[in-house]
Tab-separated table of C-alpha atoms in Angstrom:
chain	number	residue	atom	x	y	z
Q	11	UNK	CA	-40.648	-53.342	26.312
Q	12	UNK	CA	-44.214	-53.563	24.978
Q	13	UNK	CA	-46.229	-50.484	25.227
Q	14	UNK	CA	-49.950	-50.917	25.016
Q	15	UNK	CA	-51.994	-48.950	23.125
Q	16	UNK	CA	-55.556	-48.648	22.539
Q	17	UNK	CA	-57.918	-45.888	21.312
Q	18	UNK	CA	-61.748	-45.853	21.768
Q	19	UNK	CA	-63.948	-44.777	18.928
Q	20	UNK	CA	-67.331	-45.141	17.111
Q	21	UNK	CA	-70.223	-43.124	15.798
Q	22	UNK	CA	-71.988	-40.799	18.337
Q	23	UNK	CA	-73.141	-37.633	19.718
Q	24	UNK	CA	-70.283	-34.654	20.044
Q	25	UNK	CA	-69.976	-33.670	23.635
Q	26	UNK	CA	-67.558	-30.715	24.224
Q	27	UNK	CA	-66.906	-27.246	24.850
Q	28	UNK	CA	-66.944	-24.238	22.149
Q	29	UNK	CA	-63.733	-23.231	22.190
Q	30	UNK	CA	-62.946	-27.531	21.188
Q	31	UNK	CA	-65.968	-27.628	19.034
Q	32	UNK	CA	-63.904	-24.382	17.238
Q	33	UNK	CA	-61.097	-26.242	16.752
Q	34	UNK	CA	-62.642	-29.309	14.879
Q	35	UNK	CA	-66.198	-31.399	15.138
Q	36	UNK	CA	-64.429	-34.559	16.290
Q	37	UNK	CA	-65.148	-36.127	19.685
Q	38	UNK	CA	-63.242	-35.124	23.113
Q	39	UNK	CA	-60.402	-37.178	23.422
Q	40	UNK	CA	-59.241	-38.204	26.336
Q	41	UNK	CA	-56.471	-39.883	27.251
Q	42	UNK	CA	-55.192	-41.532	29.557
Q	43	UNK	CA	-51.594	-41.960	30.726
Q	44	UNK	CA	-50.321	-44.930	33.409
Q	45	UNK	CA	-47.347	-46.783	34.881
Q	46	UNK	CA	-48.640	-50.138	35.278
Q	47	UNK	CA	-50.124	-52.057	31.894
Q	48	UNK	CA	-53.400	-51.583	31.095
Q	49	UNK	CA	-55.448	-54.354	31.266
Q	50	UNK	CA	-58.664	-56.071	29.945
Q	51	UNK	CA	-60.592	-57.029	31.507
Q	52	UNK	CA	-60.665	-53.166	32.725
Q	53	UNK	CA	-59.065	-52.703	36.945
Q	54	UNK	CA	-61.867	-52.216	39.506
Q	55	UNK	CA	-59.995	-49.175	39.548
Q	56	UNK	CA	-60.269	-48.241	35.660
Q	57	UNK	CA	-63.574	-49.549	35.433
Q	58	UNK	CA	-64.976	-46.833	37.773
Q	59	UNK	CA	-63.725	-44.506	36.159
Q	60	UNK	CA	-65.377	-45.376	32.588
Q	61	UNK	CA	-68.725	-46.339	35.017
Q	62	UNK	CA	-68.280	-42.160	36.019
Q	63	UNK	CA	-67.856	-41.147	33.113
Q	64	UNK	CA	-71.062	-42.800	31.262
Q	65	UNK	CA	-72.610	-41.262	34.614
Q	66	UNK	CA	-71.664	-37.758	32.928
Q	67	UNK	CA	-72.637	-39.011	29.579
Q	68	UNK	CA	-69.290	-39.876	28.361
Q	69	UNK	CA	-69.525	-42.744	26.023
Q	70	UNK	CA	-66.269	-44.374	25.079
Q	71	UNK	CA	-66.800	-44.976	21.471
Q	72	UNK	CA	-69.838	-42.847	21.474
Q	73	UNK	CA	-69.756	-40.093	22.795
Q	74	UNK	CA	-65.755	-39.290	23.586
Q	75	UNK	CA	-62.601	-41.679	22.535
Q	76	UNK	CA	-60.062	-42.887	25.652
Q	77	UNK	CA	-56.046	-42.963	24.054
Q	78	UNK	CA	-54.037	-45.320	26.719
Q	79	UNK	CA	-50.818	-44.855	26.692
Q	80	UNK	CA	-48.774	-47.441	29.609
Q	81	UNK	CA	-45.004	-47.320	30.624
Q	82	UNK	CA	-45.839	-51.279	31.345
Q	83	UNK	CA	-44.345	-50.955	34.694
Q	84	UNK	CA	-40.694	-49.651	33.274
Q	85	UNK	CA	-40.781	-46.375	34.809
Q	86	UNK	CA	-38.188	-44.967	33.030
Q	87	UNK	CA	-40.320	-44.980	29.797
Q	88	UNK	CA	-42.643	-42.773	31.355
Q	89	UNK	CA	-41.851	-39.640	29.797
Q	90	UNK	CA	-41.397	-41.405	26.249
Q	91	UNK	CA	-44.716	-42.866	26.661
Q	92	UNK	CA	-46.109	-39.367	27.940
Q	93	UNK	CA	-44.855	-37.873	24.275
Q	94	UNK	CA	-47.008	-40.769	22.457
Q	95	UNK	CA	-49.944	-39.806	24.293
Q	96	UNK	CA	-49.874	-35.889	22.937
Q	97	UNK	CA	-49.320	-37.107	19.180
Q	98	UNK	CA	-52.507	-37.820	19.981
Q	99	UNK	CA	-53.591	-34.198	21.059
Q	100	UNK	CA	-56.233	-35.362	23.682
Q	101	UNK	CA	-58.709	-32.666	25.239
Q	102	UNK	CA	-57.669	-34.055	28.302
Q	103	UNK	CA	-55.347	-36.000	30.110
Q	104	UNK	CA	-56.245	-38.881	32.623
Q	105	UNK	CA	-52.918	-39.911	34.905
Q	106	UNK	CA	-52.297	-42.058	37.800
Q	107	UNK	CA	-49.869	-42.205	40.055
Q	108	UNK	CA	-46.600	-39.529	40.333
Q	109	UNK	CA	-44.740	-40.857	38.245
Q	110	UNK	CA	-47.224	-40.131	35.250
Q	111	UNK	CA	-48.377	-37.426	36.908
Q	112	UNK	CA	-45.025	-35.823	36.661
Q	113	UNK	CA	-44.318	-36.911	33.345
Q	114	UNK	CA	-47.809	-35.716	31.904
Q	115	UNK	CA	-46.537	-32.466	34.016
Q	116	UNK	CA	-43.223	-31.826	32.499
Q	117	UNK	CA	-44.647	-32.304	28.714
Q	118	UNK	CA	-47.464	-30.167	28.470
Q	119	UNK	CA	-48.274	-26.952	30.171
Q	120	UNK	CA	-51.486	-26.299	28.315
Q	121	UNK	CA	-53.659	-29.445	28.495
Q	122	UNK	CA	-55.377	-29.985	30.798
Q	123	UNK	CA	-54.377	-33.335	33.703
Q	124	UNK	CA	-56.452	-34.748	35.889
Q	125	UNK	CA	-55.244	-36.992	38.372
Q	126	UNK	CA	-57.090	-39.488	39.489
Q	127	UNK	CA	-55.562	-40.853	42.480
Q	128	UNK	CA	-52.358	-39.376	43.629
Q	129	UNK	CA	-50.258	-39.685	47.331
Q	130	UNK	CA	-49.266	-35.513	48.144
Q	131	UNK	CA	-49.294	-33.566	44.589
Q	132	UNK	CA	-47.884	-30.873	46.665
Q	133	UNK	CA	-44.936	-32.664	48.332
Q	134	UNK	CA	-43.646	-34.409	45.091
Q	135	UNK	CA	-43.786	-30.734	43.674
Q	136	UNK	CA	-46.763	-31.238	41.064
Q	137	UNK	CA	-48.575	-28.180	42.504
Q	138	UNK	CA	-47.729	-25.911	45.013
Q	139	UNK	CA	-51.730	-25.847	46.815
Q	140	UNK	CA	-54.775	-28.088	47.293
Q	141	UNK	CA	-57.064	-25.338	47.192
Q	142	UNK	CA	-55.539	-22.832	44.662
Q	143	UNK	CA	-53.732	-25.646	42.077
Q	144	UNK	CA	-53.091	-23.449	39.410
Q	145	UNK	CA	-51.367	-24.547	36.263
Q	146	UNK	CA	-53.292	-27.497	34.220
Q	147	UNK	CA	-53.413	-30.268	36.632
Q	148	UNK	CA	-56.138	-31.029	39.410
Q	149	UNK	CA	-57.880	-33.535	40.072
Q	150	UNK	CA	-58.435	-36.622	43.575
Q	151	UNK	CA	-55.308	-37.110	45.891
Q	152	UNK	CA	-54.723	-38.573	49.344
Q	153	UNK	CA	-51.281	-38.336	51.270
Q	154	UNK	CA	-50.841	-42.341	51.985
Q	155	UNK	CA	-48.093	-41.205	54.640
Q	156	UNK	CA	-50.452	-40.290	57.192
Q	157	UNK	CA	-51.850	-43.810	57.377
Q	158	UNK	CA	-49.321	-45.695	58.091
Q	159	UNK	CA	-49.256	-45.990	61.742
Q	160	UNK	CA	-53.316	-46.907	61.703
Q	161	UNK	CA	-52.154	-49.820	59.133
Q	162	UNK	CA	-49.445	-50.843	61.767
Q	163	UNK	CA	-51.482	-50.319	64.989
Q	164	UNK	CA	-54.340	-52.563	62.766
Q	165	UNK	CA	-51.514	-55.305	62.026
Q	166	UNK	CA	-50.282	-55.521	65.686
Q	167	UNK	CA	-53.870	-55.810	66.816
Q	168	UNK	CA	-53.807	-58.858	64.967
Q	169	UNK	CA	-50.601	-59.674	65.507
Q	170	UNK	CA	-50.054	-58.525	68.758
Q	171	UNK	CA	-46.599	-60.925	69.724
Q	172	UNK	CA	-44.975	-58.670	65.963
Q	173	UNK	CA	-41.567	-58.323	66.174
Q	174	UNK	CA	-39.984	-57.800	63.093
Q	175	UNK	CA	-41.397	-55.551	60.360
Q	176	UNK	CA	-40.245	-55.769	56.885
Q	177	UNK	CA	-41.198	-52.470	54.696
Q	178	UNK	CA	-41.221	-53.036	51.045
Q	179	UNK	CA	-41.716	-49.377	48.036
Q	180	UNK	CA	-40.642	-48.314	45.118
Q	181	UNK	CA	-36.984	-46.049	45.496
Q	182	UNK	CA	-38.122	-44.730	42.222
Q	183	UNK	CA	-41.159	-42.950	43.647
Q	184	UNK	CA	-40.728	-39.705	46.341
Q	185	UNK	CA	-44.469	-40.599	47.825
Q	186	UNK	CA	-43.249	-44.350	48.133
Q	187	UNK	CA	-40.514	-42.860	50.650
Q	188	UNK	CA	-42.063	-40.508	52.330
Q	189	UNK	CA	-44.535	-43.304	53.394
Q	190	UNK	CA	-42.199	-46.085	54.326
Q	191	UNK	CA	-39.741	-43.751	56.469
Q	192	UNK	CA	-43.421	-42.634	58.280
Q	193	UNK	CA	-44.342	-46.547	58.572
Q	194	UNK	CA	-40.397	-46.871	60.249
Q	195	UNK	CA	-40.721	-43.795	62.527
Q	196	UNK	CA	-43.873	-45.445	63.053
Q	197	UNK	CA	-42.523	-48.935	63.673
Q	198	UNK	CA	-40.873	-47.240	67.569
Q	199	UNK	CA	-44.166	-46.574	69.462
Q	200	UNK	CA	-45.553	-50.412	67.869
Q	201	UNK	CA	-42.128	-52.227	69.492
Q	202	UNK	CA	-41.724	-53.761	66.311
Q	203	UNK	CA	-38.106	-53.217	64.763
Q	204	UNK	CA	-38.016	-52.343	60.822
Q	205	UNK	CA	-36.164	-53.119	58.239
Q	206	UNK	CA	-37.541	-50.964	54.542
Q	207	UNK	CA	-35.171	-51.843	51.822
Q	208	UNK	CA	-35.896	-49.533	48.618
Q	209	UNK	CA	-36.376	-51.769	45.443
Q	210	UNK	CA	-36.784	-49.910	42.013
Q	211	UNK	CA	-37.406	-53.286	39.429
Q	212	UNK	CA	-39.612	-56.386	39.331
Q	213	UNK	CA	-36.090	-58.269	39.791
Q	214	UNK	CA	-35.293	-56.117	43.045
Q	215	UNK	CA	-38.638	-57.152	44.626
Q	216	UNK	CA	-37.969	-61.240	43.603
Q	217	UNK	CA	-34.873	-61.346	45.238
Q	218	UNK	CA	-35.883	-59.629	47.952
Q	219	UNK	CA	-38.620	-61.367	48.683
Q	220	UNK	CA	-36.459	-64.550	48.063
Q	221	UNK	CA	-34.429	-62.919	50.976
Q	222	UNK	CA	-37.874	-62.303	53.617
Q	223	UNK	CA	-38.575	-65.744	52.796
Q	224	UNK	CA	-34.831	-66.442	54.526
Q	225	UNK	CA	-35.486	-63.920	57.081
Q	226	UNK	CA	-39.097	-64.555	57.229
Q	227	UNK	CA	-40.325	-61.126	59.197
Q	228	UNK	CA	-44.178	-60.751	61.135
Q	229	UNK	CA	-45.528	-58.103	59.138
Q	230	UNK	CA	-45.097	-56.831	55.253
Q	231	UNK	CA	-45.507	-53.633	54.980
Q	232	UNK	CA	-45.884	-52.777	51.029
Q	233	UNK	CA	-45.924	-48.656	50.220
Q	234	UNK	CA	-48.775	-47.066	48.600
Q	235	UNK	CA	-47.407	-45.159	45.559
Q	236	UNK	CA	-45.084	-46.709	43.033
Q	237	UNK	CA	-46.409	-49.271	40.311
Q	238	UNK	CA	-44.400	-52.515	41.922
Q	239	UNK	CA	-47.183	-53.281	43.866
Q	240	UNK	CA	-49.536	-52.673	41.594
Q	241	UNK	CA	-47.817	-55.324	38.745
Q	242	UNK	CA	-46.678	-57.603	41.732
Q	243	UNK	CA	-49.921	-57.846	43.377
Q	244	UNK	CA	-49.872	-61.285	43.282
Q	245	UNK	CA	-46.585	-62.333	43.804
Q	246	UNK	CA	-46.843	-59.851	47.115
Q	247	UNK	CA	-49.721	-62.126	47.949
Q	248	UNK	CA	-48.471	-65.146	47.277
Q	249	UNK	CA	-45.666	-64.972	49.399
Q	250	UNK	CA	-47.586	-63.955	52.796
Q	251	UNK	CA	-49.609	-66.859	52.010
Q	252	UNK	CA	-46.851	-69.315	51.144
Q	253	UNK	CA	-44.363	-67.732	54.295
Q	254	UNK	CA	-47.610	-67.741	56.006
Q	255	UNK	CA	-46.397	-63.500	56.498
Q	256	UNK	CA	-49.482	-60.965	56.851
Q	257	UNK	CA	-49.057	-58.475	54.068
Q	258	UNK	CA	-50.749	-54.913	55.108
Q	259	UNK	CA	-50.523	-51.847	52.982
Q	260	UNK	CA	-53.015	-49.154	51.662
Q	261	UNK	CA	-54.326	-51.323	48.148
Q	262	UNK	CA	-57.584	-52.729	48.185
Q	263	UNK	CA	-56.357	-54.328	45.648
Q	264	UNK	CA	-53.375	-56.210	47.367
Q	265	UNK	CA	-55.851	-56.905	50.089
Q	266	UNK	CA	-58.663	-58.716	48.187
Q	267	UNK	CA	-55.642	-60.710	45.465
Q	268	UNK	CA	-54.470	-62.038	48.807
Q	269	UNK	CA	-52.741	-59.736	51.295
Q	270	UNK	CA	-54.356	-58.944	54.887
Q	271	UNK	CA	-55.676	-56.181	55.361
Q	272	UNK	CA	-55.691	-52.634	53.918
Q	273	UNK	CA	-56.417	-49.033	54.762
Q	274	UNK	CA	-57.355	-46.198	52.893
Q	275	UNK	CA	-59.623	-44.222	51.024
Q	276	UNK	CA	-61.169	-46.395	48.691
Q	277	UNK	CA	-58.716	-46.083	45.237
Q	278	UNK	CA	-62.146	-46.921	42.888
Q	279	UNK	CA	-64.242	-44.516	44.587
Q	280	UNK	CA	-61.362	-41.739	43.818
Q	281	UNK	CA	-61.208	-42.513	39.965
Q	282	UNK	CA	-64.913	-42.213	39.667
Q	283	UNK	CA	-64.560	-38.377	41.376
Q	284	UNK	CA	-61.868	-37.593	38.677
Q	285	UNK	CA	-64.709	-38.804	36.038
Q	286	UNK	CA	-66.041	-35.519	37.173
Q	287	UNK	CA	-63.107	-33.263	37.139
Q	288	UNK	CA	-62.727	-34.968	33.770
Q	289	UNK	CA	-66.317	-33.741	32.457
Q	290	UNK	CA	-65.920	-30.301	34.066
Q	291	UNK	CA	-62.483	-29.688	32.242
Q	292	UNK	CA	-64.561	-30.788	29.001
Q	293	UNK	CA	-66.607	-28.172	29.920
Q	294	UNK	CA	-65.129	-24.969	29.734
Q	295	UNK	CA	-63.610	-25.292	33.092
Q	296	UNK	CA	-60.058	-24.625	33.572
Q	297	UNK	CA	-58.005	-26.685	35.852
Q	298	UNK	CA	-56.005	-23.704	38.127
Q	299	UNK	CA	-59.379	-23.058	39.187
Q	300	UNK	CA	-61.148	-26.470	40.474
Q	301	UNK	CA	-59.278	-27.358	43.441
Q	302	UNK	CA	-57.566	-31.033	44.497
Q	303	UNK	CA	-60.022	-32.788	46.683
Q	304	UNK	CA	-58.905	-35.277	49.473
Q	305	UNK	CA	-61.416	-38.260	50.472
Q	306	UNK	CA	-63.281	-38.090	53.386
Q	307	UNK	CA	-63.720	-41.328	54.054
Q	308	UNK	CA	-61.319	-44.524	54.715
Q	309	UNK	CA	-61.672	-48.091	53.895
Q	310	UNK	CA	-60.585	-50.893	55.769
Q	311	UNK	CA	-60.473	-53.877	53.832
Q	312	UNK	CA	-59.668	-57.722	55.691
Q	313	UNK	CA	-59.367	-60.626	53.953
Q	314	UNK	CA	-60.553	-63.553	56.732
Q	315	UNK	CA	-59.949	-66.576	53.733
Q	316	UNK	CA	-55.836	-64.742	54.190
Q	317	UNK	CA	-55.927	-64.651	57.644
Q	318	UNK	CA	-57.056	-68.443	58.531
Q	319	UNK	CA	-55.021	-69.434	56.098
Q	320	UNK	CA	-51.626	-67.817	57.928
Q	321	UNK	CA	-52.993	-68.582	61.117
Q	322	UNK	CA	-53.905	-64.923	62.157
Q	323	UNK	CA	-56.867	-64.481	64.630
Q	324	UNK	CA	-58.706	-61.443	63.471
Q	325	UNK	CA	-60.125	-59.700	66.367
Q	326	UNK	CA	-63.857	-59.624	66.314
Q	327	UNK	CA	-63.987	-56.118	66.605
Q	328	UNK	CA	-61.658	-55.187	64.268
Q	329	UNK	CA	-64.195	-57.371	61.645
Q	330	UNK	CA	-66.856	-55.579	63.278
Q	331	UNK	CA	-65.354	-52.179	62.042
Q	332	UNK	CA	-64.142	-53.282	58.160
Q	333	UNK	CA	-65.522	-51.431	55.350
Q	334	UNK	CA	-64.795	-54.924	53.339
Q	335	UNK	CA	-64.373	-58.498	53.927
Q	336	UNK	CA	-62.716	-61.621	51.725
Q	337	UNK	CA	-64.005	-64.262	52.504
């Protein structure tokens, strides 16, 4: 496995709480742990996080250092990668995705952990309460499974004659499992017969897409949580375009890549809000006393170019409701 490690440093003023200054004169160090690869240029979500940090005066390379550690999509290595990150002695750890959150929680009970976007932290056992998270973990979360039925409703508005649904989810991820179950349960009310294979690797996903090309569904639903969707967004979007299958998900980046539609909170906004939590921690706040936030707005994104390419007629009223339209 090739793991990406990056330390952002440079000269600049130190912005840190008094307890940190007592330890050393170095700049605050933010650890950034993720399952998926660290891309350059940064993804839309990571860019939003960095912009959020700058709004609070935390400039990478000047006033703070950021240390990245990635498992490169291989969940079995996330614990080892997390240990590598701890060796860099971060003052706070920013994480995205349940695998990274659970690895960080298991690895340390003292270093503050900030979730940038996570589905149902209570459900996976990361915290016992959103209002009073306790321990060393806080941040921003939303429960993607609650929106599964709405996504299928939107898909049926676009493809009213759809009968066959395939739900792709990462079986290594408990939140993805919960969302897949919610989608399968909701399928019945929309007269959809659901096939829901749990996958655990890029190779398994590739084989499943070959099977789906042979046994074509009317709608392909991709569960939010897990590294498969993130690292295979191009393959999933291309499958939908080549096979003329509408791809529906909670990922706006998958819609932008060529999926038909997504319905979810603005993930980039959640990452930006995560920077607020990092700022609070660096200024001395305790994670246990910072309630976990849930987003209040949900974003509908539609790829009109994809709709035309696969022969889907998106209702005008649905386009008028869309927050983002890719053309």
